[in-house]
Amino acid sequence: MKCNSKASLSFIILLLPCFVFSQNFKIVPLGVKGGIDESNLSAYMVAPNGTDSYICLDAGTVHYGIEKAISNKVFSIPAEQVLRRYIKGYFISHAHLDHISGLIINSPDDTVKNIYALASCIETIKTHYFTWESWANFADEGEKPALNKYRYKMLLPDSVTPIQNTAMTVQAFPLSHSNLTSTAFLIRSRDAYLLYLGDTGPDEVEKSNNLHNLWLAIAPLVKSKQLKAIMIETSFPDEQPDKTLFGHLTPHWLMAEMDELSTLTGKAALNGFNLIITHVKPPQVDIEKIKVQLKAENKLRLNLVFPEQGKALNL
Ligand SMILES: [Zn+2]
Ligand SMILES: [Zn+2]
């Protein structure tokens, strides 16, 4: 009897971390800026908390970000092992170089894994980057010979796709980004969700409904508190004229979109909600301006998070 209760107690203790930690997400930003500084471009490793089965959302800067995270004691294995073993797949929002150059440069050292993206993004990677003129074809389609290290996994909007070698699933939503289609990825782990948006402009400037449709899709998850955070860009300060936004957001336009979301969720649901600001464009004075303006315009009292390279966020 005594022995039995001891056994069940250790069983509970063993299970405890699963219940406490695996519900939500761990985010390791590998790069947080929207340009110029090639050592700090958009890339975010995401895993269910308590696991090392990460995906990489965009891959502008990979190696330098992993080194930064190691120096902050986020990882305790060498950088090449983080790349090879912890990253289980890449999600590329669009094929602009600041979102994919890290993946290309690290490809010779990487292991077999999937690249998930919408069809148009895969087409650009296939015909412009993984070719024998610009690099080597490390993928499984396109110019021959194909080295077969990366497998293209085309995401269809509106369908939920399991993410191989992780316990997560993904749903992709198209975004309007000037002349191209960018992507939002809705990541699910158990009952928790995380929404990551690639570059996008506001619906009003882009003459689009893409953000509105995205807000419609995720509003119920905000209300039920299953959505743990939205990761969204703010590239320029408010001084940037609409005609030179090139498919990006400012503090004003981000908050206009959050107002739009609040008409679907109610204002109270967004009070304290995690809004992670990505893709801030240098110079540093502009980045500081973006932060000041966002705080001043935060009438909904969102919890504004400014991620730092190599510093883990737990949601
Ligand atoms: Zn970008
Ligand atoms: Zn872009």
Short mmCIF file of C-alpha atoms and ligand atoms in Angstrom, two decimals:
data_model
loop_
_atom_site.label_atom_id
_atom_site.label_comp_id
_atom_site.label_asym_id
_atom_site.label_seq_id
_atom_site.Cartn_x
_atom_site.Cartn_y
_atom_site.Cartn_z
CA MET A 1 0.00 0.00 0.00
CA LYS A 2 2.74 2.38 1.06
CA CYS A 3 4.79 1.44 -1.96
CA ASN A 4 1.79 1.99 -4.24
CA SER A 5 1.11 5.49 -3.01
CA LYS A 6 4.80 6.32 -3.43
CA ALA A 7 4.64 5.09 -7.00
CA SER A 8 1.53 7.08 -7.80
CA LEU A 9 3.07 10.17 -6.21
CA SER A 10 6.16 9.94 -8.44
CA PHE A 11 3.84 9.32 -11.39
CA ILE A 12 2.02 12.57 -10.64
CA ILE A 13 5.32 14.43 -10.18
CA LEU A 14 6.56 13.05 -13.51
CA LEU A 15 3.37 14.12 -15.27
CA LEU A 16 3.22 17.53 -13.61
CA PRO A 17 5.60 19.30 -16.03
CA CYS A 18 3.45 18.13 -18.97
CA PHE A 19 0.39 19.80 -17.52
CA VAL A 20 2.17 22.90 -16.32
CA PHE A 21 4.47 23.57 -19.26
CA SER A 22 3.31 21.95 -22.47
CA GLN A 23 0.12 23.92 -22.89
CA ASN A 24 1.70 27.03 -24.29
CA PHE A 25 4.65 28.27 -26.30
CA LYS A 26 8.29 29.16 -26.00
CA ILE A 27 9.54 31.69 -28.55
CA VAL A 28 13.23 32.26 -29.21
CA PRO A 29 13.71 35.33 -31.44
CA LEU A 30 16.70 34.81 -33.73
CA GLY A 31 16.21 38.16 -35.43
CA VAL A 32 13.77 40.98 -34.79
CA LYS A 33 14.50 43.78 -37.24
CA GLY A 34 13.02 44.60 -40.64
CA GLY A 35 16.15 45.48 -42.57
CA ILE A 36 19.70 46.74 -42.92
CA ASP A 37 21.31 44.82 -40.04
CA GLU A 38 21.94 41.40 -41.63
CA SER A 39 22.77 39.91 -38.20
CA ASN A 40 19.26 40.59 -36.87
CA LEU A 41 16.55 39.89 -39.49
CA SER A 42 13.11 38.30 -38.93
CA ALA A 43 13.29 34.75 -37.56
CA TYR A 44 11.53 33.22 -34.54
CA MET A 45 11.95 29.70 -33.19
CA VAL A 46 8.71 28.42 -31.60
CA ALA A 47 8.11 25.20 -29.66
CA PRO A 48 5.48 23.87 -27.26
CA ASN A 49 6.84 24.82 -23.84
CA GLY A 50 8.87 22.02 -22.28
CA THR A 51 9.96 20.53 -25.63
CA ASP A 52 12.86 21.17 -28.01
CA SER A 53 10.79 20.49 -31.13
CA TYR A 54 10.94 23.94 -32.68
CA ILE A 55 9.80 25.39 -35.93
CA CYS A 56 11.40 28.52 -37.37
CA LEU A 57 8.96 31.25 -38.41
CA ASP A 58 10.80 33.08 -41.20
CA ALA A 59 14.56 32.65 -41.39
CA GLY A 60 16.24 35.98 -42.10
CA THR A 61 18.96 35.50 -39.46
CA VAL A 62 19.61 31.99 -38.18
CA HIS A 63 23.19 31.29 -37.03
CA TYR A 64 23.94 34.60 -35.33
CA GLY A 65 20.59 34.50 -33.48
CA ILE A 66 21.26 30.97 -32.22
CA GLU A 67 24.72 32.10 -30.98
CA LYS A 68 23.07 35.01 -29.17
CA ALA A 69 20.54 32.64 -27.56
CA ILE A 70 23.36 30.32 -26.45
CA SER A 71 25.21 33.23 -24.84
CA ASN A 72 21.96 33.99 -22.96
CA LYS A 73 21.80 30.34 -21.83
CA VAL A 74 18.57 29.68 -23.73
CA PHE A 75 20.22 26.63 -25.32
CA SER A 76 22.88 24.44 -23.74
CA ILE A 77 24.06 22.61 -26.88
CA PRO A 78 26.35 23.93 -29.66
CA ALA A 79 24.84 26.20 -32.34
CA GLU A 80 25.19 23.64 -35.12
CA GLN A 81 23.21 21.15 -33.02
CA VAL A 82 20.43 23.69 -32.41
CA LEU A 83 20.21 24.18 -36.18
CA ARG A 84 20.38 20.49 -37.03
CA ARG A 85 18.34 18.94 -34.17
CA TYR A 86 16.03 21.53 -32.65
CA ILE A 87 14.67 23.20 -35.80
CA LYS A 88 12.20 20.70 -37.27
CA GLY A 89 10.95 22.84 -40.15
CA TYR A 90 10.80 26.33 -41.64
CA PHE A 91 7.77 28.52 -42.27
CA ILE A 92 8.49 31.26 -44.80
CA SER A 93 5.91 34.06 -44.94
CA HIS A 94 7.19 35.43 -48.26
CA ALA A 95 10.37 35.22 -50.26
CA HIS A 96 11.90 38.64 -49.54
CA LEU A 97 15.55 38.10 -48.63
CA ASP A 98 15.22 39.51 -45.11
CA HIS A 99 12.95 36.51 -44.36
CA ILE A 100 14.93 33.70 -45.95
CA SER A 101 18.63 34.57 -46.33
CA GLY A 102 19.59 32.80 -43.06
CA LEU A 103 18.00 29.57 -44.27
CA ILE A 104 19.88 29.73 -47.57
CA ILE A 105 23.27 30.53 -46.04
CA ASN A 106 22.93 27.76 -43.40
CA SER A 107 21.62 25.14 -45.83
CA PRO A 108 24.95 23.30 -46.38
CA ASP A 109 25.13 22.51 -42.61
CA ASP A 110 21.45 21.73 -42.11
CA THR A 111 19.63 18.38 -41.87
CA VAL A 112 16.65 17.02 -43.84
CA LYS A 113 13.51 19.03 -43.07
CA ASN A 114 10.42 20.66 -44.55
CA ILE A 115 9.93 24.18 -45.85
CA TYR A 116 6.26 25.12 -45.40
CA ALA A 117 4.84 28.05 -47.39
CA LEU A 118 2.07 29.15 -49.73
CA ALA A 119 2.46 28.15 -53.39
CA SER A 120 3.66 31.56 -54.64
CA CYS A 121 6.43 31.72 -52.03
CA ILE A 122 7.63 28.18 -52.80
CA GLU A 123 7.69 29.08 -56.50
CA THR A 124 10.02 32.04 -55.85
CA ILE A 125 12.36 29.98 -53.64
CA LYS A 126 12.40 27.22 -56.25
CA THR A 127 13.07 29.44 -59.25
CA HIS A 128 15.26 32.18 -57.71
CA TYR A 129 17.22 30.85 -54.70
CA PHE A 130 17.62 27.07 -54.71
CA THR A 131 18.97 27.07 -58.26
CA TRP A 132 22.47 26.21 -59.43
CA GLU A 133 23.17 29.80 -60.51
CA SER A 134 22.37 31.61 -57.26
CA TRP A 135 23.35 28.78 -54.82
CA ALA A 136 22.86 25.00 -54.91
CA ASN A 137 19.50 23.29 -55.17
CA PHE A 138 19.18 21.87 -51.67
CA ALA A 139 15.44 21.26 -52.17
CA ASP A 140 13.48 18.37 -53.63
CA GLU A 141 12.04 20.13 -56.68
CA GLY A 142 13.27 22.58 -59.31
CA GLU A 143 16.57 22.58 -61.18
CA LYS A 144 18.33 19.24 -61.44
CA PRO A 145 20.17 17.75 -59.71
CA ALA A 146 17.97 18.30 -56.63
CA LEU A 147 19.90 17.54 -53.43
CA ASN A 148 16.68 16.59 -51.58
CA LYS A 149 17.59 18.08 -48.19
CA TYR A 150 14.56 20.35 -47.98
CA ARG A 151 11.07 19.18 -48.89
CA TYR A 152 8.63 21.82 -50.07
CA LYS A 153 5.31 21.52 -48.27
CA MET A 154 2.74 23.71 -49.97
CA LEU A 155 0.20 25.10 -47.53
CA LEU A 156 -3.36 25.62 -48.70
CA PRO A 157 -5.25 28.46 -47.02
CA ASP A 158 -8.15 27.20 -44.90
CA SER A 159 -6.70 23.76 -44.27
CA VAL A 160 -4.96 22.62 -41.09
CA THR A 161 -1.61 20.89 -41.65
CA PRO A 162 0.23 18.80 -39.05
CA ILE A 163 3.84 19.95 -38.56
CA GLN A 164 6.13 16.94 -38.97
CA ASN A 165 8.24 15.92 -35.94
CA THR A 166 6.35 18.29 -33.63
CA ALA A 167 3.06 18.17 -31.74
CA MET A 168 1.89 21.34 -33.51
CA THR A 169 -0.38 22.10 -36.47
CA VAL A 170 -0.53 25.14 -38.73
CA GLN A 171 -3.11 27.03 -40.73
CA ALA A 172 -1.97 29.63 -43.30
CA PHE A 173 -3.75 32.86 -44.23
CA PRO A 174 -2.76 35.06 -47.20
CA LEU A 175 -1.68 38.64 -46.44
CA SER A 176 -1.33 41.59 -48.76
CA HIS A 177 2.26 42.92 -48.93
CA SER A 178 2.51 45.47 -51.73
CA ASN A 179 3.07 43.52 -54.96
CA LEU A 180 3.24 40.13 -53.26
CA THR A 181 1.31 37.70 -51.15
CA SER A 182 2.69 37.29 -47.65
CA THR A 183 1.42 34.82 -45.05
CA ALA A 184 0.08 34.62 -41.52
CA PHE A 185 0.66 31.31 -39.71
CA LEU A 186 -1.76 30.20 -36.99
CA ILE A 187 0.16 27.67 -34.89
CA ARG A 188 -1.67 25.29 -32.58
CA SER A 189 -0.25 23.26 -29.69
CA ARG A 190 -2.92 21.33 -27.79
CA ASP A 191 -5.58 23.95 -26.99
CA ALA A 192 -3.25 26.95 -27.31
CA TYR A 193 -2.67 29.07 -30.41
CA LEU A 194 -0.06 31.57 -31.59
CA LEU A 195 -0.53 33.86 -34.60
CA TYR A 196 2.53 35.03 -36.56
CA LEU A 197 2.14 37.51 -39.40
CA GLY A 198 4.72 38.08 -42.10
CA ASP A 199 5.05 41.54 -43.63
CA THR A 200 1.71 43.16 -44.34
CA GLY A 201 0.14 46.53 -45.05
CA PRO A 202 -3.21 47.74 -43.64
CA ASP A 203 -6.33 46.67 -45.57
CA GLU A 204 -7.26 50.29 -46.29
CA VAL A 205 -3.95 51.12 -47.98
CA GLU A 206 -3.56 47.70 -49.62
CA LYS A 207 -7.18 47.76 -50.91
CA SER A 208 -7.55 44.28 -49.43
CA ASN A 209 -9.75 42.24 -47.06
CA ASN A 210 -6.99 39.89 -45.96
CA LEU A 211 -6.48 41.29 -42.48
CA HIS A 212 -10.23 41.60 -41.93
CA ASN A 213 -10.67 37.95 -42.88
CA LEU A 214 -7.83 36.97 -40.55
CA TRP A 215 -9.40 38.90 -37.66
CA LEU A 216 -12.72 37.16 -38.36
CA ALA A 217 -11.00 33.77 -38.16
CA ILE A 218 -9.10 34.39 -34.93
CA ALA A 219 -11.60 36.54 -32.98
CA PRO A 220 -13.23 33.49 -31.32
CA LEU A 221 -9.78 32.32 -30.15
CA VAL A 222 -9.09 35.74 -28.60
CA LYS A 223 -12.42 35.65 -26.81
CA SER A 224 -11.83 32.13 -25.48
CA LYS A 225 -8.27 33.15 -24.42
CA GLN A 226 -6.81 30.26 -26.41
CA LEU A 227 -4.80 32.64 -28.59
CA LYS A 228 -1.74 33.46 -26.50
CA ALA A 229 -0.22 36.20 -28.69
CA ILE A 230 -0.19 37.91 -32.06
CA MET A 231 3.23 38.56 -33.59
CA ILE A 232 2.83 41.43 -36.06
CA GLU A 233 5.06 43.93 -37.79
CA THR A 234 5.45 47.67 -37.33
CA SER A 235 8.06 48.69 -39.87
CA PHE A 236 7.89 52.48 -39.88
CA PRO A 237 7.01 55.32 -37.50
CA ASP A 238 3.85 57.32 -38.20
CA GLU A 239 5.77 59.94 -40.20
CA GLN A 240 6.03 57.50 -43.13
CA PRO A 241 3.48 58.59 -45.79
CA ASP A 242 0.89 55.97 -46.84
CA LYS A 243 2.13 56.08 -50.42
CA THR A 244 5.60 54.90 -49.36
CA LEU A 245 4.55 52.15 -46.92
CA PHE A 246 5.41 49.45 -49.49
CA GLY A 247 3.08 46.96 -47.81
CA HIS A 248 4.02 47.67 -44.19
CA LEU A 249 2.39 48.95 -40.99
CA THR A 250 3.00 51.99 -38.78
CA PRO A 251 1.87 52.36 -35.13
CA HIS A 252 -1.21 54.26 -36.36
CA TRP A 253 -2.16 51.56 -38.86
CA LEU A 254 -1.44 48.69 -36.46
CA MET A 255 -3.73 50.23 -33.85
CA ALA A 256 -6.39 50.86 -36.54
CA GLU A 257 -6.26 47.14 -37.33
CA MET A 258 -6.45 46.29 -33.60
CA ASP A 259 -9.55 48.53 -33.37
CA GLU A 260 -10.99 46.50 -36.23
CA LEU A 261 -10.22 43.30 -34.32
CA SER A 262 -11.80 44.76 -31.17
CA THR A 263 -15.11 45.29 -33.00
CA LEU A 264 -15.20 41.48 -33.34
CA THR A 265 -13.87 40.51 -29.90
CA GLY A 266 -15.04 43.38 -27.71
CA LYS A 267 -12.50 45.79 -26.21
CA ALA A 268 -12.19 43.96 -22.89
CA ALA A 269 -10.85 40.81 -24.58
CA LEU A 270 -7.81 42.76 -25.83
CA ASN A 271 -6.98 44.37 -22.48
CA GLY A 272 -3.62 42.80 -21.54
CA PHE A 273 -3.50 40.66 -24.70
CA ASN A 274 0.08 39.91 -25.86
CA LEU A 275 0.99 41.84 -29.02
CA ILE A 276 4.56 41.04 -30.06
CA ILE A 277 6.01 43.73 -32.32
CA THR A 278 8.22 42.44 -35.13
CA HIS A 279 10.11 43.79 -38.15
CA VAL A 280 11.03 47.24 -36.78
CA LYS A 281 13.17 48.96 -39.39
CA PRO A 282 16.40 50.79 -38.51
CA PRO A 283 17.74 53.43 -37.97
CA GLN A 284 17.55 53.09 -34.17
CA VAL A 285 15.94 56.55 -33.80
CA ASP A 286 13.01 55.29 -35.88
CA ILE A 287 12.76 52.12 -33.77
CA GLU A 288 12.60 54.26 -30.62
CA LYS A 289 9.93 56.42 -32.28
CA ILE A 290 7.88 53.33 -33.16
CA LYS A 291 7.94 52.20 -29.51
CA VAL A 292 6.93 55.63 -28.16
CA GLN A 293 4.14 55.99 -30.71
CA LEU A 294 2.77 52.48 -30.11
CA LYS A 295 2.64 53.08 -26.35
CA ALA A 296 0.94 56.47 -26.85
CA GLU A 297 -1.67 55.02 -29.22
CA ASN A 298 -2.35 51.88 -27.16
CA LYS A 299 -5.89 52.81 -26.12
CA LEU A 300 -6.92 49.15 -25.98
CA ARG A 301 -4.24 48.48 -23.32
CA LEU A 302 -2.67 45.62 -25.22
CA ASN A 303 0.41 44.11 -23.62
CA LEU A 304 3.04 45.40 -26.08
CA VAL A 305 6.08 43.13 -26.24
CA PHE A 306 9.29 44.21 -27.99
CA PRO A 307 11.24 40.99 -28.52
CA GLU A 308 15.02 40.94 -28.26
CA GLN A 309 17.35 38.74 -30.27
CA GLY A 310 18.30 35.58 -28.37
CA LYS A 311 16.01 36.24 -25.39
CA ALA A 312 13.30 33.61 -24.88
CA LEU A 313 9.65 34.52 -24.39
CA ASN A 314 7.31 32.13 -22.58
CA LEU A 315 3.61 32.47 -23.28
ZN ZN B 1 10.58 42.05 -44.45
ZN ZN B 2 8.71 41.85 -47.26
#
